CSV table of C-alpha atoms in Angstrom, one decimal:
chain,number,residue,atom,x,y,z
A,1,UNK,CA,-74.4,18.1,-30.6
A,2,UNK,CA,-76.0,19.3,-27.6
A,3,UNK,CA,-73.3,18.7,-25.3
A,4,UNK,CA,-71.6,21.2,-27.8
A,5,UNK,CA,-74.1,23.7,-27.4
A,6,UNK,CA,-74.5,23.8,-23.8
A,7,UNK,CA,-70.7,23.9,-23.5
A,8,UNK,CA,-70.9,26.8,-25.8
A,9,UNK,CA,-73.8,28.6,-24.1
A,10,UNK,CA,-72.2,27.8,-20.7
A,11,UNK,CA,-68.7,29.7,-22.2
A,12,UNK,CA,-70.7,33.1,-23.0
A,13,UNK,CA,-72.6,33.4,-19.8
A,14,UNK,CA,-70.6,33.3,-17.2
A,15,UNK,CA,-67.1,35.5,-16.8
A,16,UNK,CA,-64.0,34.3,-14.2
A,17,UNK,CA,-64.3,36.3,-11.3
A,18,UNK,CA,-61.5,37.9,-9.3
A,19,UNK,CA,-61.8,35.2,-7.0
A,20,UNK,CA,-61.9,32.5,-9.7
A,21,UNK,CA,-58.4,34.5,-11.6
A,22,UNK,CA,-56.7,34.3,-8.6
A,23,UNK,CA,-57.0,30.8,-8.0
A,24,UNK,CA,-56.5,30.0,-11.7
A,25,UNK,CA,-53.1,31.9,-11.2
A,26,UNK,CA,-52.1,29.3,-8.8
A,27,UNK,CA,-53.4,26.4,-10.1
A,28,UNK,CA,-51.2,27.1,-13.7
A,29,UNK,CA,-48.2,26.9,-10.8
A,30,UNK,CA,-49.0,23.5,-9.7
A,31,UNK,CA,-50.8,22.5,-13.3
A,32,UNK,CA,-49.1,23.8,-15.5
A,33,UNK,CA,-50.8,22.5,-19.3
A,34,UNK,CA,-52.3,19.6,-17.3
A,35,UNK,CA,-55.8,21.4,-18.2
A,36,UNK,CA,-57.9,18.1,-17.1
A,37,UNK,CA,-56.9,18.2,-13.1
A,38,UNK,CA,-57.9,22.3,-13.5
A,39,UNK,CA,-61.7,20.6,-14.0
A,40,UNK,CA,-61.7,19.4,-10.6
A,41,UNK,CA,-61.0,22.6,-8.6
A,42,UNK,CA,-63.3,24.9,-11.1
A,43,UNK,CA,-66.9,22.9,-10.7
A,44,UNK,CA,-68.9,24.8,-13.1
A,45,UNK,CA,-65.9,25.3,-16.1
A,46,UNK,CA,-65.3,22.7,-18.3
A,47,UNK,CA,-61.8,21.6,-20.2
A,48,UNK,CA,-62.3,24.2,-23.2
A,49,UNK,CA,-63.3,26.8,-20.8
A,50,UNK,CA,-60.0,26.4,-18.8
A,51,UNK,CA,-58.2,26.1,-21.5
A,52,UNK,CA,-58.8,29.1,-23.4
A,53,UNK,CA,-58.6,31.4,-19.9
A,54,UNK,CA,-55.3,30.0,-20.1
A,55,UNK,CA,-54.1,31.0,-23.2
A,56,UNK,CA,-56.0,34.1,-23.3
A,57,UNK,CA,-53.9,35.0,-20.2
A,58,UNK,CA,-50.5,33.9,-22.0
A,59,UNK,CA,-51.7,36.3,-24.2
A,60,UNK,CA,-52.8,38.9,-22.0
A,61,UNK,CA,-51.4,39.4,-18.4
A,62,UNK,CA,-48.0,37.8,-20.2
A,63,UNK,CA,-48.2,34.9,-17.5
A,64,UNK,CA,-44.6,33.1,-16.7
A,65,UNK,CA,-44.3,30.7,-19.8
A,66,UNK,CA,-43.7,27.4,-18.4
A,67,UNK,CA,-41.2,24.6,-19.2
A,68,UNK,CA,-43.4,22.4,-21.2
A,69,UNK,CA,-44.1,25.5,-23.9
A,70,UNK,CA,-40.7,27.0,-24.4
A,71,UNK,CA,-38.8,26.1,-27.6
A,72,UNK,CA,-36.7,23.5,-27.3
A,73,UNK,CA,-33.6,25.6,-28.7
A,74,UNK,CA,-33.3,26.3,-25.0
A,75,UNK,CA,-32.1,23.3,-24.3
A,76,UNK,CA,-29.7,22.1,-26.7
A,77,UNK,CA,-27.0,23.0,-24.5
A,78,UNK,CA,-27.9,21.0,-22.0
A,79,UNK,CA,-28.7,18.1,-24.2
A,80,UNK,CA,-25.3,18.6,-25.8
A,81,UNK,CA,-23.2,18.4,-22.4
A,82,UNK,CA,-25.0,15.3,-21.4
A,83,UNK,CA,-24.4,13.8,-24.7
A,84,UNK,CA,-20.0,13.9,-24.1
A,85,UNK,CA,-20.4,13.5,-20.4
A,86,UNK,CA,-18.7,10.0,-19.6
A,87,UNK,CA,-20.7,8.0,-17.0
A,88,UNK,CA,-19.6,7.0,-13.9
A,89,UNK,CA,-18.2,3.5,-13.8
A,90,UNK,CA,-18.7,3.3,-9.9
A,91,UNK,CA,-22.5,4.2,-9.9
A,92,UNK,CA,-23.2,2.2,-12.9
A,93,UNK,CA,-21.7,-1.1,-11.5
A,94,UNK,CA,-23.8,0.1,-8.0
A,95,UNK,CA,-27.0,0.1,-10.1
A,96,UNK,CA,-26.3,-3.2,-12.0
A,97,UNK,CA,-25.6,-5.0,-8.8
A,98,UNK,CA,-29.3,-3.7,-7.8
A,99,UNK,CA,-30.8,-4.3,-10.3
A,100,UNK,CA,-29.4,-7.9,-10.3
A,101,UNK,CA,-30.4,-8.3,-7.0
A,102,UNK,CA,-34.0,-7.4,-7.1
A,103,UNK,CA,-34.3,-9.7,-10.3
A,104,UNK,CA,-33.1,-12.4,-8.4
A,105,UNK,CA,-35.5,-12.1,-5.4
A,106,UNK,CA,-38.4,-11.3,-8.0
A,107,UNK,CA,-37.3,-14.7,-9.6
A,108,UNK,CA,-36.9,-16.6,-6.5
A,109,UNK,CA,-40.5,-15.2,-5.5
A,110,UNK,CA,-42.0,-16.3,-8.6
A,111,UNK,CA,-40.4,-19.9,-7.8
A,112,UNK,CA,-42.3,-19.7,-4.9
A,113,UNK,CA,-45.0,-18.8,-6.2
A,114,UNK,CA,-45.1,-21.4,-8.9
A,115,UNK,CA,-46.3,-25.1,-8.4
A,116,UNK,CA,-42.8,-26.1,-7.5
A,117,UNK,CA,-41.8,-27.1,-3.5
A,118,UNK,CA,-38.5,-25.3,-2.5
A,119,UNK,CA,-37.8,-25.5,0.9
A,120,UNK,CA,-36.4,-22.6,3.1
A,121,UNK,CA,-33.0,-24.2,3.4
A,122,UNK,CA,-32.7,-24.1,-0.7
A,123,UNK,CA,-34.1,-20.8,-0.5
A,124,UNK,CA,-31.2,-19.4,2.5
A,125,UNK,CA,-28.4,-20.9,0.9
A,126,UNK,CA,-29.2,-19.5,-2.5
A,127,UNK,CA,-29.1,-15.9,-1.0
A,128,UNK,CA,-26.3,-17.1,0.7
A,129,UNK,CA,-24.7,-18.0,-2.6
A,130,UNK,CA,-25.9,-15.1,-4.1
A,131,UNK,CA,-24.4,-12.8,-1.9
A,132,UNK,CA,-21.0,-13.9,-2.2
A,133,UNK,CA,-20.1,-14.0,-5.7
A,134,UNK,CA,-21.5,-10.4,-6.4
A,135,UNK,CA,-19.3,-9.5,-3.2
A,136,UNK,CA,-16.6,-10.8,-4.7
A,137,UNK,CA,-17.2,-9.4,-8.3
A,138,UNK,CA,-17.7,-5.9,-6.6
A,139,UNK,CA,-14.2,-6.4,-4.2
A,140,UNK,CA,-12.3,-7.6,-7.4
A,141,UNK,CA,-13.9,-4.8,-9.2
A,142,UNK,CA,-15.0,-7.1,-12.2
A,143,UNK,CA,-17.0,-5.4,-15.0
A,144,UNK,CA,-20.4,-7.3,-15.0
A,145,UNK,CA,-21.7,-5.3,-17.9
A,146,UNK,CA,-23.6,-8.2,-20.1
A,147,UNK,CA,-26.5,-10.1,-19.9
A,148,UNK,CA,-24.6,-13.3,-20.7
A,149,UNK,CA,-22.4,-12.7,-17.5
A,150,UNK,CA,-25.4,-12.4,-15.3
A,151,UNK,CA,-27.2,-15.7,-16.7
A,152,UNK,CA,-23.7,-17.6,-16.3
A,153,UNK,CA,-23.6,-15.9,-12.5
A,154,UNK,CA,-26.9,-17.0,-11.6
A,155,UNK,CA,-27.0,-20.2,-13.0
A,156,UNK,CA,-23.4,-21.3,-11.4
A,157,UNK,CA,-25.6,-19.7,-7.7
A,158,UNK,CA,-28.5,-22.0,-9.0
A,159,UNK,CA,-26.2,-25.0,-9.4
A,160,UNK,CA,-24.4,-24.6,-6.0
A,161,UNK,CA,-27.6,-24.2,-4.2
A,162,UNK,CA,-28.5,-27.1,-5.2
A,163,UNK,CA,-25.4,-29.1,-4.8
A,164,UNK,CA,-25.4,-28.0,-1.1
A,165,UNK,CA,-29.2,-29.0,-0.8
A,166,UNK,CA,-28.4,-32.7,-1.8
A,167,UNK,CA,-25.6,-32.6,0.6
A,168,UNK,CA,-27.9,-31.9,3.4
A,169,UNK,CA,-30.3,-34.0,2.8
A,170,UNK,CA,-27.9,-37.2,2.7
């Protein structure tokens, strides 16, 4: 209760200066409704304060509306063209081979991480392994567009890699 009434009393003394407008005016630029990172570049307004100057300039001075309060009518077109565009086959093989790719090393750095010993020759010729069949897939241009084709992938590199460990170490 008596935060409310300070906040309250607070709200009827004091006016925005010209000083205090101006910077206001920029801050909506860079801002926009984010009303709680206003609070840090006005020290003696608090969130309500801020927010009502705000709309009470909508209101008054007819302030540039921003994105994040025009109707969303505005948009439909947009919305409508990205719903029939087709996707790019090219970029979306580029981003699944990425994706794999930083999966794998997150995996093999968990295996690292975990109790289990892997030595740095396992570790080399599973990148090596890994490297080539996803070359290979990309040169041969073969869709790897499931889930179950990237476990079978990285189990067959998993299965190599060790095959060529237990070579070396006879």
């Amino acid at each position: 209760m008596q935060n409310l009434q300070m906040e309250r009393n607070a709200r009827t003394i004091r006016r925005w200066t010209n000083e205090e407008q101006r910077k206001f005016k920029e801050m909506t630029e860079i801002y926009r409704l984010d009303f709680r990172s206003y609070v840090q570049h006005f020290p003696g307004r608090t969130y309500t304060q801020i927010r009502m100057n705000y709309y009470n300039q909508l209101r008054k001075n007819k302030i540039v509306e921003t994105n994040d309060i025009r109707p969303k009518e505005n948009f439909q077109p947009v919305f409508e063209k990205l719903k029939h565009e087709e996707p790019d086959e090219e970029i979306f093989q580029q981003t699944l081979l990425k994706i794999h790719t930083e999966s794998r090393l997150f995996s093999e750095q968990q295996a690292n991480q975990s109790t289990q010993f892997t030595s740095p020759a396992l570790n080399s010729a599973k990148q090596q392994l890994l490297i080539d069949p996803l070359r290979q897939a990309v040169q041969e241009q073969q869709p790897i567009n499931d889930m179950k084709t990237i476990h079978n992938l990285i189990n067959m590199i998993d299965e190599k890699a060790m095959q060529q460990q237990k070579q070396q170490s006879k």
